[in-house]
Each structure stands twice: as C-alpha cells, then as structure tokens.
CSV table of C-alpha atoms in Angstrom, one decimal:
chain,number,residue,atom,x,y,z
A,1,UNK,CA,-27.1,5.5,13.3
A,2,UNK,CA,-25.9,6.1,17.1
A,3,UNK,CA,-27.9,3.5,18.1
A,4,UNK,CA,-26.3,0.5,16.6
A,5,UNK,CA,-22.6,-0.1,18.1
A,6,UNK,CA,-19.9,0.8,15.8
A,7,UNK,CA,-18.2,-2.3,16.7
A,8,UNK,CA,-20.5,-4.8,15.9
A,9,UNK,CA,-20.9,-3.1,12.6
A,10,UNK,CA,-17.2,-4.1,11.8
A,11,UNK,CA,-17.5,-7.1,13.0
A,12,UNK,CA,-20.3,-8.1,10.8
A,13,UNK,CA,-18.5,-6.2,8.6
A,14,UNK,CA,-15.2,-8.4,8.9
A,15,UNK,CA,-16.7,-11.8,8.9
A,16,UNK,CA,-19.0,-10.9,5.3
A,17,UNK,CA,-15.2,-10.5,4.2
A,18,UNK,CA,-13.9,-13.5,5.4
A,19,UNK,CA,-16.6,-15.5,4.0
A,20,UNK,CA,-16.2,-13.7,0.7
A,21,UNK,CA,-12.4,-15.5,0.5
A,22,UNK,CA,-13.7,-19.3,1.2
A,23,UNK,CA,-16.3,-18.1,-1.1
A,24,UNK,CA,-13.6,-16.9,-3.7
A,25,UNK,CA,-11.5,-20.1,-2.9
A,26,UNK,CA,-14.6,-22.2,-3.4
A,27,UNK,CA,-15.2,-20.7,-6.4
A,28,UNK,CA,-11.8,-20.6,-8.1
A,29,UNK,CA,-11.2,-24.6,-7.2
A,30,UNK,CA,-14.4,-25.0,-9.1
A,31,UNK,CA,-14.0,-23.1,-12.1
A,32,UNK,CA,-10.1,-22.4,-12.5
A,33,UNK,CA,-9.7,-25.4,-15.1
A,34,UNK,CA,-12.9,-24.4,-17.3
A,35,UNK,CA,-11.6,-20.4,-17.2
A,36,UNK,CA,-9.5,-19.4,-19.9
A,37,UNK,CA,-6.3,-17.5,-18.4
A,38,UNK,CA,-6.3,-13.8,-18.9
A,39,UNK,CA,-2.8,-12.5,-18.2
A,40,UNK,CA,-2.2,-9.2,-17.2
A,41,UNK,CA,0.4,-6.7,-16.3
A,42,UNK,CA,0.0,-6.2,-12.7
A,43,UNK,CA,2.0,-3.4,-10.1
A,44,UNK,CA,2.5,-5.7,-7.4
A,45,UNK,CA,2.8,-2.7,-5.1
A,46,UNK,CA,-0.3,-1.3,-5.7
A,47,UNK,CA,-2.2,-5.0,-6.6
A,48,UNK,CA,-1.3,-5.7,-2.7
A,49,UNK,CA,-1.8,-2.3,-1.2
A,50,UNK,CA,-5.5,-2.7,-2.7
A,51,UNK,CA,-6.0,-6.0,-1.2
A,52,UNK,CA,-4.3,-4.8,2.1
A,53,UNK,CA,-6.8,-2.1,2.1
A,54,UNK,CA,-9.6,-4.8,1.8
A,55,UNK,CA,-8.2,-6.6,4.6
A,56,UNK,CA,-7.6,-3.9,7.0
A,57,UNK,CA,-11.3,-4.3,8.3
A,58,UNK,CA,-10.7,-7.9,9.1
A,59,UNK,CA,-7.3,-7.1,11.0
A,60,UNK,CA,-8.4,-4.1,13.1
A,61,UNK,CA,-11.3,-6.1,14.3
A,62,UNK,CA,-8.7,-8.3,15.5
A,63,UNK,CA,-6.7,-6.2,16.8
A,64,UNK,CA,-3.8,-6.7,14.3
A,65,UNK,CA,-2.4,-3.8,12.4
A,66,UNK,CA,-0.6,-4.4,8.9
A,67,UNK,CA,2.4,-2.4,7.4
A,68,UNK,CA,4.1,-2.6,4.5
A,69,UNK,CA,7.9,-1.8,2.9
A,70,UNK,CA,9.0,-1.5,-0.2
A,71,UNK,CA,12.3,-2.7,-1.3
A,72,UNK,CA,13.0,-0.5,-4.7
A,73,UNK,CA,11.4,2.7,-5.9
A,74,UNK,CA,10.3,1.2,-8.8
A,75,UNK,CA,9.7,-2.7,-9.6
A,76,UNK,CA,9.0,-4.2,-12.7
A,77,UNK,CA,5.1,-4.7,-13.7
A,78,UNK,CA,4.6,-9.1,-13.8
A,79,UNK,CA,2.6,-11.1,-16.0
A,80,UNK,CA,0.4,-13.0,-14.2
A,81,UNK,CA,-3.6,-13.9,-14.1
A,82,UNK,CA,-5.0,-11.1,-11.5
A,83,UNK,CA,-7.1,-14.2,-10.4
A,84,UNK,CA,-4.3,-16.0,-9.4
A,85,UNK,CA,-2.4,-13.8,-7.9
A,86,UNK,CA,-5.4,-13.0,-5.7
A,87,UNK,CA,-6.0,-16.1,-4.1
A,88,UNK,CA,-2.1,-16.3,-3.6
A,89,UNK,CA,-2.3,-12.9,-1.2
A,90,UNK,CA,-5.4,-13.2,-0.2
A,91,UNK,CA,-5.3,-16.2,1.6
A,92,UNK,CA,-1.8,-15.5,2.7
A,93,UNK,CA,-3.7,-11.8,4.3
A,94,UNK,CA,-6.5,-14.2,5.4
A,95,UNK,CA,-4.1,-17.1,7.2
A,96,UNK,CA,-1.5,-14.4,8.8
A,97,UNK,CA,-5.1,-12.6,10.4
A,98,UNK,CA,-6.4,-15.8,11.8
A,99,UNK,CA,-3.3,-17.1,12.9
A,100,UNK,CA,-1.6,-14.2,15.0
A,101,UNK,CA,-1.2,-13.3,18.6
A,102,UNK,CA,-3.3,-10.0,19.1
A,103,UNK,CA,-1.9,-7.4,19.5
A,104,UNK,CA,0.5,-7.9,16.9
A,105,UNK,CA,1.7,-6.6,13.6
A,106,UNK,CA,1.7,-8.2,10.1
A,107,UNK,CA,4.2,-7.1,8.3
A,108,UNK,CA,4.5,-7.3,4.2
A,109,UNK,CA,7.4,-6.6,2.3
A,110,UNK,CA,7.8,-6.3,-1.7
A,111,UNK,CA,11.1,-6.1,-3.5
A,112,UNK,CA,13.6,-7.7,-5.8
A,113,UNK,CA,16.7,-9.6,-4.4
A,114,UNK,CA,18.9,-11.1,-7.1
A,115,UNK,CA,17.0,-10.1,-9.9
A,116,UNK,CA,13.5,-11.8,-8.6
A,117,UNK,CA,10.7,-9.9,-7.2
A,118,UNK,CA,8.9,-11.0,-4.0
A,119,UNK,CA,6.8,-10.3,-2.2
A,120,UNK,CA,6.6,-11.4,1.7
A,121,UNK,CA,4.0,-11.9,4.4
A,122,UNK,CA,5.3,-12.4,8.1
A,123,UNK,CA,3.1,-12.2,10.8
A,124,UNK,CA,3.7,-13.8,15.0
A,125,UNK,CA,1.7,-16.3,16.0
A,126,UNK,CA,1.8,-19.9,16.8
A,127,UNK,CA,4.8,-21.3,14.8
A,128,UNK,CA,4.0,-24.2,12.0
A,129,UNK,CA,4.4,-27.6,12.7
A,130,UNK,CA,4.4,-29.1,10.0
A,131,UNK,CA,5.9,-27.2,6.7
A,132,UNK,CA,5.2,-29.2,4.1
A,133,UNK,CA,1.5,-30.6,5.3
A,134,UNK,CA,0.0,-26.9,5.6
A,135,UNK,CA,-0.4,-26.8,1.6
A,136,UNK,CA,-2.1,-30.3,1.9
A,137,UNK,CA,-5.6,-30.1,1.0
A,138,UNK,CA,-7.8,-30.2,4.1
A,139,UNK,CA,-5.0,-30.2,6.4
A,140,UNK,CA,-5.6,-27.5,9.3
A,141,UNK,CA,-3.1,-26.2,11.8
A,142,UNK,CA,-5.6,-25.3,14.3
A,143,UNK,CA,-9.1,-27.3,14.8
A,144,UNK,CA,-10.0,-24.3,17.0
A,145,UNK,CA,-10.1,-21.8,14.2
A,146,UNK,CA,-12.6,-21.7,11.5
A,147,UNK,CA,-11.5,-22.7,8.0
A,148,UNK,CA,-11.5,-25.7,5.8
A,149,UNK,CA,-7.9,-26.4,5.0
A,150,UNK,CA,-8.4,-25.5,1.3
A,151,UNK,CA,-6.6,-21.9,1.1
A,152,UNK,CA,-3.1,-22.9,0.9
A,153,UNK,CA,-3.7,-26.2,-1.0
A,154,UNK,CA,-4.7,-24.1,-3.8
A,155,UNK,CA,-2.0,-21.8,-3.2
A,156,UNK,CA,0.3,-24.2,-3.9
A,157,UNK,CA,-1.4,-25.5,-7.0
A,158,UNK,CA,-1.3,-22.1,-8.1
A,159,UNK,CA,2.5,-21.6,-7.5
A,160,UNK,CA,3.7,-24.8,-9.4
A,161,UNK,CA,1.9,-23.4,-12.4
A,162,UNK,CA,3.7,-20.2,-12.6
A,163,UNK,CA,7.0,-21.2,-11.6
A,164,UNK,CA,6.5,-19.3,-8.2
A,165,UNK,CA,9.0,-20.6,-5.2
A,166,UNK,CA,7.8,-20.6,-1.9
A,167,UNK,CA,9.8,-20.2,1.3
A,168,UNK,CA,9.1,-20.6,4.5
A,169,UNK,CA,10.1,-20.0,8.1
A,170,UNK,CA,8.2,-20.5,11.0
A,171,UNK,CA,11.0,-19.5,14.5
A,172,UNK,CA,9.8,-18.3,18.1
A,173,UNK,CA,11.6,-15.3,17.8
A,174,UNK,CA,11.2,-14.3,14.1
A,175,UNK,CA,7.5,-15.7,14.0
A,176,UNK,CA,6.6,-16.9,10.9
A,177,UNK,CA,7.1,-15.9,6.9
A,178,UNK,CA,5.7,-17.0,3.8
A,179,UNK,CA,7.8,-15.3,1.0
A,180,UNK,CA,6.4,-15.9,-2.7
A,181,UNK,CA,9.7,-15.6,-5.5
A,182,UNK,CA,8.3,-14.8,-8.9
A,183,UNK,CA,10.6,-16.6,-11.2
A,184,UNK,CA,9.1,-16.8,-14.7
A,185,UNK,CA,7.3,-13.1,-13.8
A,186,UNK,CA,10.5,-11.0,-14.0
A,187,UNK,CA,12.4,-13.1,-17.0
A,188,UNK,CA,8.8,-13.1,-18.9
A,189,UNK,CA,9.1,-8.9,-18.3
A,190,UNK,CA,12.7,-8.9,-19.9
A,191,UNK,CA,12.3,-10.9,-22.9
A,192,UNK,CA,8.7,-10.5,-23.6
A,193,UNK,CA,9.2,-7.9,-26.6
A,194,UNK,CA,11.4,-10.5,-28.3
A,195,UNK,CA,9.7,-14.0,-27.2
A,196,UNK,CA,6.2,-13.7,-27.9
A,197,UNK,CA,6.8,-11.3,-31.4
A,198,UNK,CA,9.0,-13.7,-33.0
A,199,UNK,CA,6.2,-16.7,-32.3
A,200,UNK,CA,3.3,-14.6,-33.8
A,201,UNK,CA,5.3,-13.6,-36.5
A,202,UNK,CA,6.4,-17.0,-37.5
A,203,UNK,CA,2.8,-17.4,-37.6
A,204,UNK,CA,2.3,-15.0,-40.5
A,205,UNK,CA,5.1,-15.8,-42.6
B,1,UNK,CA,-2.5,19.2,5.4
B,2,UNK,CA,-4.8,22.6,4.9
B,3,UNK,CA,-7.8,21.6,3.5
B,4,UNK,CA,-10.5,23.9,1.8
B,5,UNK,CA,-13.9,23.0,3.3
B,6,UNK,CA,-17.5,24.1,1.5
B,7,UNK,CA,-20.1,23.6,3.2
B,8,UNK,CA,-23.2,25.8,4.3
B,9,UNK,CA,-24.6,23.6,7.0
B,10,UNK,CA,-23.2,25.2,9.9
B,11,UNK,CA,-23.7,22.0,12.3
B,12,UNK,CA,-21.6,19.5,9.7
B,13,UNK,CA,-19.2,22.0,8.8
B,14,UNK,CA,-18.3,22.4,12.1
B,15,UNK,CA,-18.3,18.5,13.2
B,16,UNK,CA,-15.9,18.1,10.1
B,17,UNK,CA,-13.5,20.9,11.5
B,18,UNK,CA,-13.1,19.9,14.8
B,19,UNK,CA,-12.6,16.2,13.5
B,20,UNK,CA,-10.2,17.0,11.3
B,21,UNK,CA,-8.5,19.6,13.4
B,22,UNK,CA,-7.7,16.6,15.5
B,23,UNK,CA,-6.3,14.7,13.6
B,24,UNK,CA,-3.6,17.3,12.6
B,25,UNK,CA,-5.7,18.9,9.4
B,26,UNK,CA,-6.1,23.1,9.2
B,27,UNK,CA,-9.8,23.5,7.5
B,28,UNK,CA,-10.5,26.6,6.1
B,29,UNK,CA,-14.3,27.0,6.1
B,30,UNK,CA,-16.2,28.6,3.8
B,31,UNK,CA,-20.4,28.7,3.5
B,32,UNK,CA,-20.5,30.1,0.2
B,33,UNK,CA,-18.9,29.5,-3.5
B,34,UNK,CA,-18.5,32.8,-4.4
B,35,UNK,CA,-15.7,32.7,-1.1
B,36,UNK,CA,-14.2,29.6,-2.3
B,37,UNK,CA,-13.7,31.1,-6.0
B,38,UNK,CA,-12.0,34.5,-4.5
B,39,UNK,CA,-9.6,32.4,-2.2
B,40,UNK,CA,-8.5,29.8,-4.7
B,41,UNK,CA,-7.3,32.5,-7.0
B,42,UNK,CA,-4.1,32.9,-4.4
B,43,UNK,CA,-3.9,30.1,-2.8
B,44,UNK,CA,-3.4,26.6,-3.5
B,45,UNK,CA,-4.9,24.0,-0.9
B,46,UNK,CA,-3.7,20.2,-0.1
B,47,UNK,CA,-7.3,19.2,-0.1
B,48,UNK,CA,-11.1,20.4,-1.5
B,49,UNK,CA,-13.9,19.1,0.2
B,50,UNK,CA,-17.2,20.4,-1.2
B,51,UNK,CA,-21.0,20.1,-0.6
B,52,UNK,CA,-23.3,20.6,-4.3
B,53,UNK,CA,-25.9,22.7,-3.0
B,54,UNK,CA,-24.3,25.8,-1.7
B,55,UNK,CA,-25.1,29.4,-2.2
B,56,UNK,CA,-24.3,32.0,-4.6
B,57,UNK,CA,-21.9,29.5,-6.4
B,58,UNK,CA,-22.8,25.9,-6.2
B,59,UNK,CA,-20.2,23.1,-5.6
B,60,UNK,CA,-19.9,21.7,-8.7
B,61,UNK,CA,-19.6,25.1,-10.5
B,62,UNK,CA,-16.1,25.7,-7.9
B,63,UNK,CA,-15.0,22.1,-8.5
B,64,UNK,CA,-14.7,22.8,-12.2
B,65,UNK,CA,-12.5,25.8,-11.2
B,66,UNK,CA,-10.7,24.6,-9.3
B,67,UNK,CA,-10.0,21.0,-11.1
B,68,UNK,CA,-8.7,23.7,-13.8
B,69,UNK,CA,-6.4,25.3,-11.7
B,70,UNK,CA,-5.2,22.3,-9.4
B,71,UNK,CA,-5.6,19.3,-11.3
B,72,UNK,CA,-3.6,17.3,-9.1
B,73,UNK,CA,-4.9,17.9,-5.9
B,74,UNK,CA,-7.7,15.5,-4.5
B,75,UNK,CA,-11.3,17.0,-4.6
B,76,UNK,CA,-14.3,14.9,-2.5
B,77,UNK,CA,-18.0,15.9,-3.4
B,78,UNK,CA,-19.8,15.2,-0.5
B,79,UNK,CA,-24.0,15.8,-1.1
B,80,UNK,CA,-26.9,14.5,-0.2
B,81,UNK,CA,-27.9,14.1,-3.7
B,82,UNK,CA,-27.7,10.4,-4.3
B,83,UNK,CA,-28.9,10.5,-7.9
B,84,UNK,CA,-26.8,8.8,-10.2
B,85,UNK,CA,-26.5,12.3,-12.5
B,86,UNK,CA,-25.2,14.2,-10.2
B,87,UNK,CA,-22.4,11.7,-9.3
B,88,UNK,CA,-21.6,11.2,-12.7
B,89,UNK,CA,-21.6,15.3,-13.4
B,90,UNK,CA,-18.8,15.6,-10.5
B,91,UNK,CA,-16.8,13.0,-12.1
B,92,UNK,CA,-16.9,14.7,-15.0
B,93,UNK,CA,-16.0,18.0,-13.6
B,94,UNK,CA,-13.1,16.1,-12.1
B,95,UNK,CA,-13.9,15.4,-8.6
B,96,UNK,CA,-11.8,12.2,-7.1
B,97,UNK,CA,-13.9,10.4,-4.9
B,98,UNK,CA,-18.0,11.2,-3.9
B,99,UNK,CA,-18.9,10.8,-0.5
B,100,UNK,CA,-22.8,10.8,0.1
B,101,UNK,CA,-24.6,11.9,3.1
B,102,UNK,CA,-24.7,11.4,5.7
B,103,UNK,CA,-21.2,9.8,6.3
B,104,UNK,CA,-19.4,8.5,9.0
B,105,UNK,CA,-16.7,11.3,9.7
B,106,UNK,CA,-14.1,8.4,10.0
B,107,UNK,CA,-14.8,7.0,6.6
B,108,UNK,CA,-14.1,11.0,5.3
B,109,UNK,CA,-10.7,10.7,6.7
B,110,UNK,CA,-9.9,7.3,5.2
B,111,UNK,CA,-10.6,8.6,2.0
B,112,UNK,CA,-9.0,11.6,2.8
B,113,UNK,CA,-5.7,9.8,3.5
B,114,UNK,CA,-6.0,7.4,0.5
B,115,UNK,CA,-6.4,10.0,-2.2
B,116,UNK,CA,-3.7,12.3,-0.7
B,117,UNK,CA,-1.5,8.6,-0.5
B,118,UNK,CA,-2.2,8.5,-4.3
B,119,UNK,CA,-1.6,11.7,-5.3
B,120,UNK,CA,1.9,11.8,-3.6
B,121,UNK,CA,2.8,8.2,-5.7
B,122,UNK,CA,1.7,9.7,-8.8
B,123,UNK,CA,3.9,13.1,-8.8
B,124,UNK,CA,6.9,11.2,-7.1
B,125,UNK,CA,6.9,8.8,-9.7
B,126,UNK,CA,5.8,11.1,-13.1
B,127,UNK,CA,7.9,13.9,-12.2
B,128,UNK,CA,12.0,14.6,-11.1
B,129,UNK,CA,14.0,11.4,-11.2
B,130,UNK,CA,15.9,13.1,-8.0
B,131,UNK,CA,14.5,13.1,-4.5
B,132,UNK,CA,16.2,15.7,-2.3
B,133,UNK,CA,17.4,14.1,1.1
B,134,UNK,CA,19.1,17.4,2.4
B,135,UNK,CA,20.4,20.4,0.5
B,136,UNK,CA,23.6,18.4,-0.5
B,137,UNK,CA,22.1,15.1,-0.9
B,138,UNK,CA,20.2,13.6,-3.9
B,139,UNK,CA,19.1,10.0,-4.8
B,140,UNK,CA,18.6,9.4,-8.3
B,141,UNK,CA,15.7,6.9,-8.8
B,142,UNK,CA,16.3,6.0,-12.4
B,143,UNK,CA,20.1,5.3,-11.8
B,144,UNK,CA,20.1,4.2,-8.2
B,145,UNK,CA,22.8,6.3,-7.3
B,146,UNK,CA,23.8,9.0,-4.3
B,147,UNK,CA,25.1,12.3,-4.9
B,148,UNK,CA,26.5,14.7,-2.6
B,149,UNK,CA,26.2,18.3,-4.6
B,150,UNK,CA,27.0,16.3,-7.9
B,151,UNK,CA,29.6,13.4,-6.5
B,152,UNK,CA,28.2,9.9,-6.8
B,153,UNK,CA,28.7,8.7,-3.7
B,154,UNK,CA,30.3,5.0,-3.4
B,155,UNK,CA,29.5,2.6,-1.2
B,156,UNK,CA,29.5,-1.2,-1.4
B,157,UNK,CA,26.8,-3.3,-3.2
B,158,UNK,CA,25.2,-4.3,0.1
B,159,UNK,CA,25.6,-0.1,1.1
B,160,UNK,CA,24.0,1.0,-1.7
B,161,UNK,CA,21.0,-2.2,-1.6
B,162,UNK,CA,20.4,-0.7,1.9
B,163,UNK,CA,20.5,3.1,0.8
B,164,UNK,CA,18.0,2.1,-1.7
B,165,UNK,CA,15.7,0.7,1.2
B,166,UNK,CA,15.8,3.7,3.2
B,167,UNK,CA,15.1,6.1,0.3
B,168,UNK,CA,12.3,4.0,-0.6
B,169,UNK,CA,11.0,4.4,2.4
B,170,UNK,CA,11.2,7.7,3.9
B,171,UNK,CA,10.3,8.6,7.1
B,172,UNK,CA,8.7,5.1,7.7
B,173,UNK,CA,11.0,2.9,10.7
B,174,UNK,CA,12.7,-0.3,9.1
B,175,UNK,CA,12.8,-2.7,12.0
B,176,UNK,CA,15.8,-5.7,11.4
B,177,UNK,CA,13.3,-7.9,9.9
B,178,UNK,CA,12.2,-5.9,7.5
B,179,UNK,CA,16.3,-4.9,6.8
B,180,UNK,CA,16.6,-8.6,6.9
B,181,UNK,CA,13.7,-9.2,4.2
B,182,UNK,CA,15.2,-6.9,1.7
B,183,UNK,CA,19.2,-7.5,1.9
B,184,UNK,CA,19.6,-10.9,3.2
B,185,UNK,CA,16.7,-12.6,1.2
B,186,UNK,CA,15.0,-13.2,4.9
B,187,UNK,CA,17.4,-15.6,6.2
B,188,UNK,CA,18.8,-16.0,9.5
B,189,UNK,CA,20.9,-13.0,10.4
B,190,UNK,CA,22.3,-11.8,13.4
B,191,UNK,CA,21.0,-8.4,14.4
B,192,UNK,CA,24.6,-7.4,15.4
B,193,UNK,CA,25.6,-8.0,11.5
B,194,UNK,CA,22.8,-5.8,10.3
B,195,UNK,CA,23.5,-3.2,12.8
B,196,UNK,CA,26.9,-3.1,11.8
B,197,UNK,CA,25.8,-2.7,8.3
B,198,UNK,CA,23.4,0.2,9.4
B,199,UNK,CA,26.5,1.8,10.7
B,200,UNK,CA,28.8,1.8,8.4
B,201,UNK,CA,26.4,3.7,5.9
B,202,UNK,CA,25.9,5.8,8.7
B,203,UNK,CA,29.3,6.8,9.5
B,204,UNK,CA,29.6,7.0,5.6
B,205,UNK,CA,27.0,9.7,5.4
B,206,UNK,CA,28.3,13.1,6.1
B,207,UNK,CA,24.7,14.3,7.1
B,208,UNK,CA,22.2,12.2,9.8
B,209,UNK,CA,19.9,11.2,6.9
B,210,UNK,CA,19.6,8.0,9.1
B,211,UNK,CA,18.1,7.6,12.8
B,212,UNK,CA,18.2,4.7,15.3
B,213,UNK,CA,14.9,4.8,16.8
B,214,UNK,CA,15.7,2.6,20.0
B,215,UNK,CA,13.8,-0.3,20.0
B,216,UNK,CA,12.1,-0.1,16.8
B,217,UNK,CA,14.7,0.1,14.1
B,218,UNK,CA,15.8,2.8,12.0
B,219,UNK,CA,14.7,5.6,9.8
B,220,UNK,CA,15.7,7.9,7.1
B,221,UNK,CA,14.0,11.6,6.8
B,222,UNK,CA,14.8,14.2,4.7
B,223,UNK,CA,16.7,17.3,6.2
B,224,UNK,CA,15.2,20.2,5.6
B,225,UNK,CA,16.9,23.4,4.6
B,226,UNK,CA,16.9,26.0,7.3
C-alpha cells in the first residue's frame, strides 16, 4: 500500500466521480421522459450535505474546500423527485469546482427567504460572460475545461418543470452565485394535506 | 473527544492512538474486553472503536452491552473479518459503522467525524427546543425567540433574522457574503450596511455572544458558565 502514491489515488477517485456525474446526466437525458416520477419529501440540508460529501474528494484534489451555512434551525422538507434534485445539485457542485480559482472556497447556503426555501452555491472564478446562454445545450463557457455543455441545460429544464426560480449573479468582487428558489415545494408543503386529500376523496365519492 | 479503543494488536492500537491524539482526541486504550466492560460501568466516552476478536470478552459482546447503556453514542467496529455474517451481526448489535482492516487512518477519522456530526444533529433536534447560549440567554428553536432570563428580547424583524442565522451556525464564522445571502436575498448590499446591522444587534445584547473575527466575519459562541 505504501508504494502507491496517495495523491494519484485521490486524483483517480475524483476523476471517476466526475465521469459518473456526466454519465448520470446522459442517463437522465435519455430516460427522463420514460421514467415515472417519484416525488418524495426531502430534507434539503441532509440531501445537500450528502452530495457535498460525495464531491468533497473532487474538491480536495482541486485545492478547493466546500463550506455550508444554514439559515434556520429547522427547514421544512420539500416535495420533489430525488433524481431531479440531485441533477440540480450535482451539476452546480461540479461546475463550481470546475470554474474556481485555486485555492479557494465554495460556499453553500440553505435557508428560507420570504416563505420560500432556497439554496445557493457561490464560488470564485472567471465571471460568467453570458448568463442566458449558459443554460443552452452544448454551450460552454470555457473550451479549455472538459465537459459537454449539457449539465445546466438539464438544470434549466428541471427548474422549469418544477417551478424553481434561478437567480445568477457574477461579479469580479463577489464571485459567481447560483441561487435556486423552490416556489412550488414550500407551497405544496403548506397545503399538501388539504389539496391532495380532497382530490382523492372526490374520486371515491 | 474522549474515545474508547478496544484493540489487542499493539502496533495498530498505538498508531490509532497517536493519529487521533494529534487531532485532539484523547484515546483510552484497552487490549481486552473485560476491562472495557468494567470501565463503561462508571464512565461514558464520546466514541467507541472496537475490534471483534479480543481476549477475555469479544468486541461484539462489548458492543451489545455498550449499546444498551449508551444507545446514542456512535460505535465503530474495526475488524479483519470481511464476512457478511459478522457485518450483519455487528449492525444487529448496534454498531454505527463497520470498518474492514486494513484501513487508512484518515478513513477512520472521516467516519468518526461524520458519525459524531450526525449524532449531535439528532440529539439537538429531538430534545430540548431551547438552545443555551449563556447562563442567561436561551433561544427557543420552535418559536424563534431569544430570551434573557425569562424575558423575551425585543429586536426588529431583520435583527431577529440575523440572530436566528447566528444561532443556527454556532461556532462557525459567518462572512459578509453568507449574511448577505440569508438576510438580503443575495442582493448587492454594502458591507457597511451589514456591519451596522451586526453592530446594532451586538449593542443590544447584554453579553458578548457575537464576536468579530477580523478579516473573516462574525461568529456566535456559547458563553460557558464558570
């Protein structure tokens, strides 16, 4: 074991995880219209913590660290398909890692603002040239970095379907941030017991 | 943290001990299960690391008894047994994780950190709604109100959001950027505006709960009673 360079091993592990993310994107693209969607009640903090742990080793190889801050002691669960949520989060983490100056820190914030749950990923790297175009398929901000320009187009598609607002800011001083605001999810949370029940009860009566 | 280690292989025990000590953990090492059983009668540790094949009393036997006594404390089994039966047996008896030998010491540390973080989350959520900030100050997580003694403290809406934010991230540095993200929806806000909000809250607090960490941001910490 001692003979093998630990750093190379970590680099291989990180590489494999990056490829896995691309692979998940492709699978999602091919299958999403055939898969029937399973909504589940998800604790956003736990979910993101878990994804961050997965990406931590890629970040480490790239001399980056990921920090997380939570706005409230208790954040209600959101209703969303786990598959879709992980596409949004994974693509943002992988982009943040890809487009960061090294060494630096990636900051994630999760909280509630004006009744809506949000999460934000902020990193420090080259600023985004065209904030609209980045969501187009095959558009790539840098041709030097690996990638296919698919990740954010999937994210945009999902956000449209799920009524999630995206707010982007990118300035040299404050870096780049992607903020995702879950509009549907919280409202569903508040009303879920009433709306869904009347519907199913109506069918029976 | 104070960690109990049951491991009869001297060299491994020594390297675990040295490694964890360097990361600020005290390790009480035992090379047989009998002594472990005697120790846990009178003393609770913050973490248990147990080998399976140990003299006098086996690690799995110890695990079972420790789990009855301290169900919430994380316990890791370290073992050269790779057999699924052992693994399933260990989880049945209440271990939190199973690490196969040989392992990287860093991996042990990662799992250790992960498990303790999980436990502290669970215990903080499931018990008391009150967070004790100092002898006088408490924060109620359910109502989101700050008390001094038994008196609700008055703040403006924005000041309260800031307090909630600090309470949710005790002992962690909050940068201007993270305060901006939570309180101003991530919008362009002058640093001086943020500073004056923090300073207003600090001025209203009767104790120094929020500290200025120059060059980084602000941090709220508990004031331990003397």
